[in-house]
Amino acid sequence: MLKILFFAALRERLACANTSLDLQGQVLTARQVLDRLAGQSALWQQHLADAELLCAVNQQLVTLSHPVAAGDELAFFPPVTGG
Amino acid sequence: MTLRIQVQQQDFSVASEYELLRQEARCGAVVTFSGLVRELTETQLLRMTLEHYPGMTEQALIQIATEAQQRWQLGTVTIIHRVGTLLPNEQIVFVGVASAHRAAGFAAAEFIMDYLKNRAPFWKKEHTSNGEYWVAAKVSDHVALQRWE
């Protein structure tokens, strides 16, 4: 299973902090996972289409072209605002 | 070369952190920065909540501090960032850098804050008299990174 996390405004808008996806042995890019998740509902489609969203794989910031496989932790979140 | 990285709910003491930073005799300079919860101009800020990505946050801060230590000759580097609920004027973040001379310390502290603002997974939400709002990322914070590239 691929573990998927959402944070901050995105977590609130989706009303979901985490979910998982059975990749059935496939290796997908983060972008492909995002597209699959967006297909779940109109609400998810709307909020996951945000071009500003950042993505982390196994707790490292990466671009959406980064591959993910079963056992990975994938996270999507808005631009960060700490400091 | 010591790294002191903390993500915590509780407040911190700049005086105590400074004492830890000034222990190295080869370092003739200590530069510190504190970031505070600032009140808003158009509405009343009641409180701020800071969310983060546990695990990734600590790793991101270690990476930023390590990169600073690779760019400049530094002694101890301290980064403390608070999470949870914060009131106006409370302390949010502390960056402290010990170095042989001041130039490296000033540069490293700015570098760390610029990268923290863009790469460390923290999100601020403002609770105001008019409602709750997630703070939007600033273009100026993004532009600030370019000087280090």
Short mmCIF file of C-alpha atoms in Angstrom, two decimals:
data_model
loop_
_atom_site.label_atom_id
_atom_site.label_comp_id
_atom_site.label_asym_id
_atom_site.label_seq_id
_atom_site.Cartn_x
_atom_site.Cartn_y
_atom_site.Cartn_z
CA MET A 1 0.00 0.00 0.00
CA LEU A 2 1.02 3.59 -0.63
CA LYS A 3 0.43 5.85 2.37
CA ILE A 4 -0.82 9.33 1.43
CA LEU A 5 -0.94 12.33 3.77
CA PHE A 6 -2.51 15.79 3.42
CA PHE A 7 -1.69 18.84 5.51
CA ALA A 8 -3.01 22.25 6.50
CA ALA A 9 -5.55 23.95 4.20
CA LEU A 10 -5.57 20.97 1.83
CA ARG A 11 -6.33 18.56 4.70
CA GLU A 12 -9.25 20.78 5.78
CA ARG A 13 -10.66 21.23 2.28
CA LEU A 14 -10.57 17.49 1.59
CA ALA A 15 -11.70 16.72 5.16
CA CYS A 16 -9.04 14.01 5.06
CA ALA A 17 -5.68 13.75 6.81
CA ASN A 18 -4.56 10.46 5.30
CA THR A 19 -5.56 7.72 2.93
CA SER A 20 -3.90 4.84 1.14
CA LEU A 21 -3.79 3.46 -2.37
CA ASP A 22 -3.18 -0.09 -3.53
CA LEU A 23 -0.73 0.30 -6.42
CA GLN A 24 -0.89 -3.44 -7.26
CA GLY A 25 2.84 -3.62 -7.83
CA GLN A 26 2.94 -0.57 -10.09
CA VAL A 27 5.38 2.29 -9.81
CA LEU A 28 3.62 5.59 -10.51
CA THR A 29 4.75 9.19 -10.43
CA ALA A 30 3.38 11.46 -7.71
CA ARG A 31 1.51 13.27 -10.51
CA GLN A 32 -0.23 10.04 -11.55
CA VAL A 33 -1.26 9.38 -7.95
CA LEU A 34 -2.59 12.93 -7.71
CA ASP A 35 -4.65 12.39 -10.89
CA ARG A 36 -6.07 9.14 -9.50
CA LEU A 37 -7.04 10.80 -6.22
CA ALA A 38 -8.61 13.70 -8.11
CA GLY A 39 -10.89 11.23 -9.87
CA GLN A 40 -12.53 10.27 -6.57
CA SER A 41 -14.94 13.21 -6.45
CA ALA A 42 -15.60 16.71 -7.76
CA LEU A 43 -14.40 18.13 -4.43
CA TRP A 44 -11.08 16.30 -4.62
CA GLN A 45 -10.74 17.21 -8.28
CA GLN A 46 -11.18 20.87 -7.40
CA HIS A 47 -8.68 20.99 -4.54
CA LEU A 48 -6.02 18.68 -5.94
CA ALA A 49 -5.86 20.70 -9.18
CA ASP A 50 -4.02 23.47 -7.33
CA ALA A 51 -0.77 24.06 -9.25
CA GLU A 52 0.86 25.46 -6.11
CA LEU A 53 0.67 22.17 -4.19
CA LEU A 54 3.95 20.79 -2.91
CA CYS A 55 4.78 17.13 -2.71
CA ALA A 56 7.06 15.02 -0.50
CA VAL A 57 8.04 11.38 -0.89
CA ASN A 58 9.33 9.68 2.24
CA GLN A 59 9.50 13.08 3.94
CA GLN A 60 11.70 14.71 1.27
CA LEU A 61 10.43 17.55 -0.96
CA VAL A 62 10.30 16.32 -4.56
CA THR A 63 8.70 17.31 -7.85
CA LEU A 64 5.54 15.60 -9.12
CA SER A 65 7.59 13.54 -11.56
CA HIS A 66 9.12 11.59 -8.62
CA PRO A 67 8.25 7.85 -8.62
CA VAL A 68 6.35 6.19 -5.77
CA ALA A 69 5.80 2.52 -4.97
CA ALA A 70 4.17 0.38 -2.27
CA GLY A 71 5.57 1.15 1.18
CA ASP A 72 6.35 4.80 0.34
CA GLU A 73 4.88 7.75 2.22
CA LEU A 74 3.57 10.41 -0.15
CA ALA A 75 2.39 13.80 1.12
CA PHE A 76 0.66 16.73 -0.59
CA PHE A 77 0.44 20.16 1.00
CA PRO A 78 0.15 23.89 0.27
CA PRO A 79 3.25 26.14 0.11
CA VAL A 80 4.81 26.28 3.58
CA THR A 81 4.44 29.34 5.83
CA GLY A 82 6.62 28.76 8.88
CA GLY A 83 9.22 31.01 10.42
CA MET B 1 30.14 21.41 14.74
CA THR B 2 27.05 20.83 16.82
CA LEU B 3 23.46 20.95 15.63
CA ARG B 4 20.63 21.68 18.01
CA ILE B 5 17.24 21.21 16.31
CA GLN B 6 14.00 21.36 18.25
CA VAL B 7 10.33 21.40 17.23
CA GLN B 8 8.26 21.97 20.34
CA GLN B 9 5.06 23.44 21.78
CA GLN B 10 6.72 25.11 24.75
CA ASP B 11 8.40 28.50 24.69
CA PHE B 12 12.19 28.92 24.62
CA SER B 13 14.63 31.22 26.37
CA VAL B 14 16.88 33.28 24.09
CA ALA B 15 19.22 33.86 27.07
CA SER B 16 19.65 30.12 27.68
CA GLU B 17 20.15 29.43 23.98
CA TYR B 18 22.72 32.22 23.74
CA GLU B 19 24.66 30.76 26.68
CA LEU B 20 24.82 27.40 24.87
CA LEU B 21 26.02 29.12 21.68
CA ARG B 22 28.83 31.10 23.34
CA GLN B 23 30.64 28.08 24.83
CA GLU B 24 33.12 27.59 21.97
CA ALA B 25 36.32 29.59 22.47
CA ARG B 26 37.22 29.40 18.74
CA CYS B 27 33.98 31.23 17.91
CA GLY B 28 34.22 34.99 18.27
CA ALA B 29 30.69 35.71 17.09
CA VAL B 30 27.15 34.61 17.91
CA VAL B 31 24.28 35.77 15.67
CA THR B 32 20.72 35.09 16.78
CA PHE B 33 17.31 35.71 15.23
CA SER B 34 13.89 35.43 16.88
CA GLY B 35 10.60 35.44 14.98
CA LEU B 36 7.48 36.55 16.86
CA VAL B 37 3.72 36.43 16.31
CA ARG B 38 2.92 39.85 14.84
CA GLU B 39 -0.47 41.48 15.26
CA LEU B 40 -2.50 42.22 12.13
CA THR B 41 -3.22 45.68 10.79
CA GLU B 42 -6.78 45.25 9.49
CA THR B 43 -8.26 42.85 12.00
CA GLN B 44 -7.57 41.64 15.52
CA LEU B 45 -5.41 38.55 15.77
CA LEU B 46 -6.72 36.39 18.61
CA ARG B 47 -4.21 33.55 18.22
CA MET B 48 -2.22 31.61 15.68
CA THR B 49 -1.97 27.85 15.26
CA LEU B 50 1.07 26.24 13.70
CA GLU B 51 0.71 22.85 12.04
CA HIS B 52 3.68 20.78 10.86
CA TYR B 53 4.60 17.44 9.31
CA PRO B 54 6.15 15.47 12.18
CA GLY B 55 9.26 13.65 11.06
CA MET B 56 9.75 15.60 7.85
CA THR B 57 10.01 18.88 9.75
CA GLU B 58 12.98 17.73 11.83
CA GLN B 59 14.69 16.24 8.76
CA ALA B 60 14.19 19.44 6.77
CA LEU B 61 15.67 21.59 9.55
CA ILE B 62 18.68 19.25 9.92
CA GLN B 63 19.27 19.44 6.16
CA ILE B 64 19.09 23.24 6.15
CA ALA B 65 21.47 23.58 9.13
CA THR B 66 23.87 21.02 7.66
CA GLU B 67 23.93 22.89 4.34
CA ALA B 68 24.75 26.12 6.21
CA GLN B 69 27.61 24.34 7.99
CA GLN B 70 28.94 23.19 4.62
CA ARG B 71 28.82 26.71 3.15
CA TRP B 72 30.38 28.56 6.06
CA GLN B 73 32.80 27.72 8.85
CA LEU B 74 30.42 27.54 11.78
CA GLY B 75 30.36 26.33 15.34
CA THR B 76 27.06 25.37 16.93
CA VAL B 77 23.86 25.97 14.94
CA THR B 78 20.55 26.05 16.82
CA ILE B 79 17.08 26.03 15.24
CA ILE B 80 13.99 25.98 17.48
CA HIS B 81 10.50 26.21 15.97
CA ARG B 82 7.31 26.14 17.98
CA VAL B 83 4.07 24.44 16.93
CA GLY B 84 0.55 24.47 18.36
CA THR B 85 -1.29 27.53 19.62
CA LEU B 86 0.57 30.86 19.92
CA LEU B 87 -0.69 34.23 21.10
CA PRO B 88 0.26 37.66 19.67
CA ASN B 89 3.84 38.65 20.56
CA GLU B 90 4.81 35.08 21.50
CA GLN B 91 8.05 33.63 20.14
CA ILE B 92 7.73 31.34 17.10
CA VAL B 93 11.23 30.61 15.89
CA PHE B 94 14.83 30.93 17.03
CA VAL B 95 17.94 30.63 14.88
CA GLY B 96 21.37 30.94 16.48
CA VAL B 97 24.74 30.57 14.81
CA ALA B 98 28.21 30.61 16.39
CA SER B 99 31.12 31.37 14.07
CA ALA B 100 34.74 32.56 14.16
CA HIS B 101 33.85 35.95 12.62
CA ARG B 102 30.58 37.85 12.21
CA ALA B 103 30.22 37.73 8.41
CA ALA B 104 29.70 33.94 8.36
CA GLY B 105 27.25 34.15 11.26
CA PHE B 106 25.08 36.87 9.70
CA ALA B 107 25.04 35.11 6.31
CA ALA B 108 24.32 31.66 7.77
CA ALA B 109 21.45 32.93 9.96
CA GLU B 110 19.81 34.61 6.93
CA PHE B 111 20.39 31.53 4.78
CA ILE B 112 18.76 29.29 7.41
CA MET B 113 15.70 31.55 7.76
CA ASP B 114 15.30 31.90 3.98
CA TYR B 115 15.37 28.12 3.51
CA LEU B 116 13.19 27.45 6.57
CA LYS B 117 10.53 29.81 5.15
CA ASN B 118 10.46 27.91 1.85
CA ARG B 119 11.32 24.28 2.65
CA ALA B 120 10.35 23.39 6.22
CA PRO B 121 6.81 21.97 6.41
CA PHE B 122 5.10 24.39 8.79
CA TRP B 123 1.75 26.10 8.14
CA LYS B 124 0.32 29.06 10.03
CA LYS B 125 -3.37 29.65 10.58
CA GLU B 126 -4.56 32.99 11.93
CA HIS B 127 -7.60 33.07 14.17
CA THR B 128 -8.94 36.62 13.97
CA SER B 129 -12.00 38.56 15.09
CA ASN B 130 -13.23 38.11 11.47
CA GLY B 131 -12.64 34.35 11.18
CA GLU B 132 -9.89 31.81 10.56
CA TYR B 133 -7.45 32.05 7.67
CA TRP B 134 -4.49 29.98 6.51
CA VAL B 135 -1.57 32.31 5.92
CA ALA B 136 -0.64 32.52 2.22
CA ALA B 137 2.97 31.95 1.17
CA LYS B 138 4.77 35.16 0.18
CA VAL B 139 6.44 35.60 -3.19
CA SER B 140 9.14 37.67 -1.42
CA ASP B 141 10.10 34.61 0.65
CA HIS B 142 10.52 32.62 -2.53
CA VAL B 143 12.55 35.37 -4.20
CA ALA B 144 14.83 35.54 -1.13
CA LEU B 145 16.12 32.04 -1.93
CA GLN B 146 17.53 33.09 -5.27
CA ARG B 147 20.45 34.98 -3.77
CA TRP B 148 21.84 31.72 -2.37
CA GLU B 149 21.72 29.80 -5.66
#
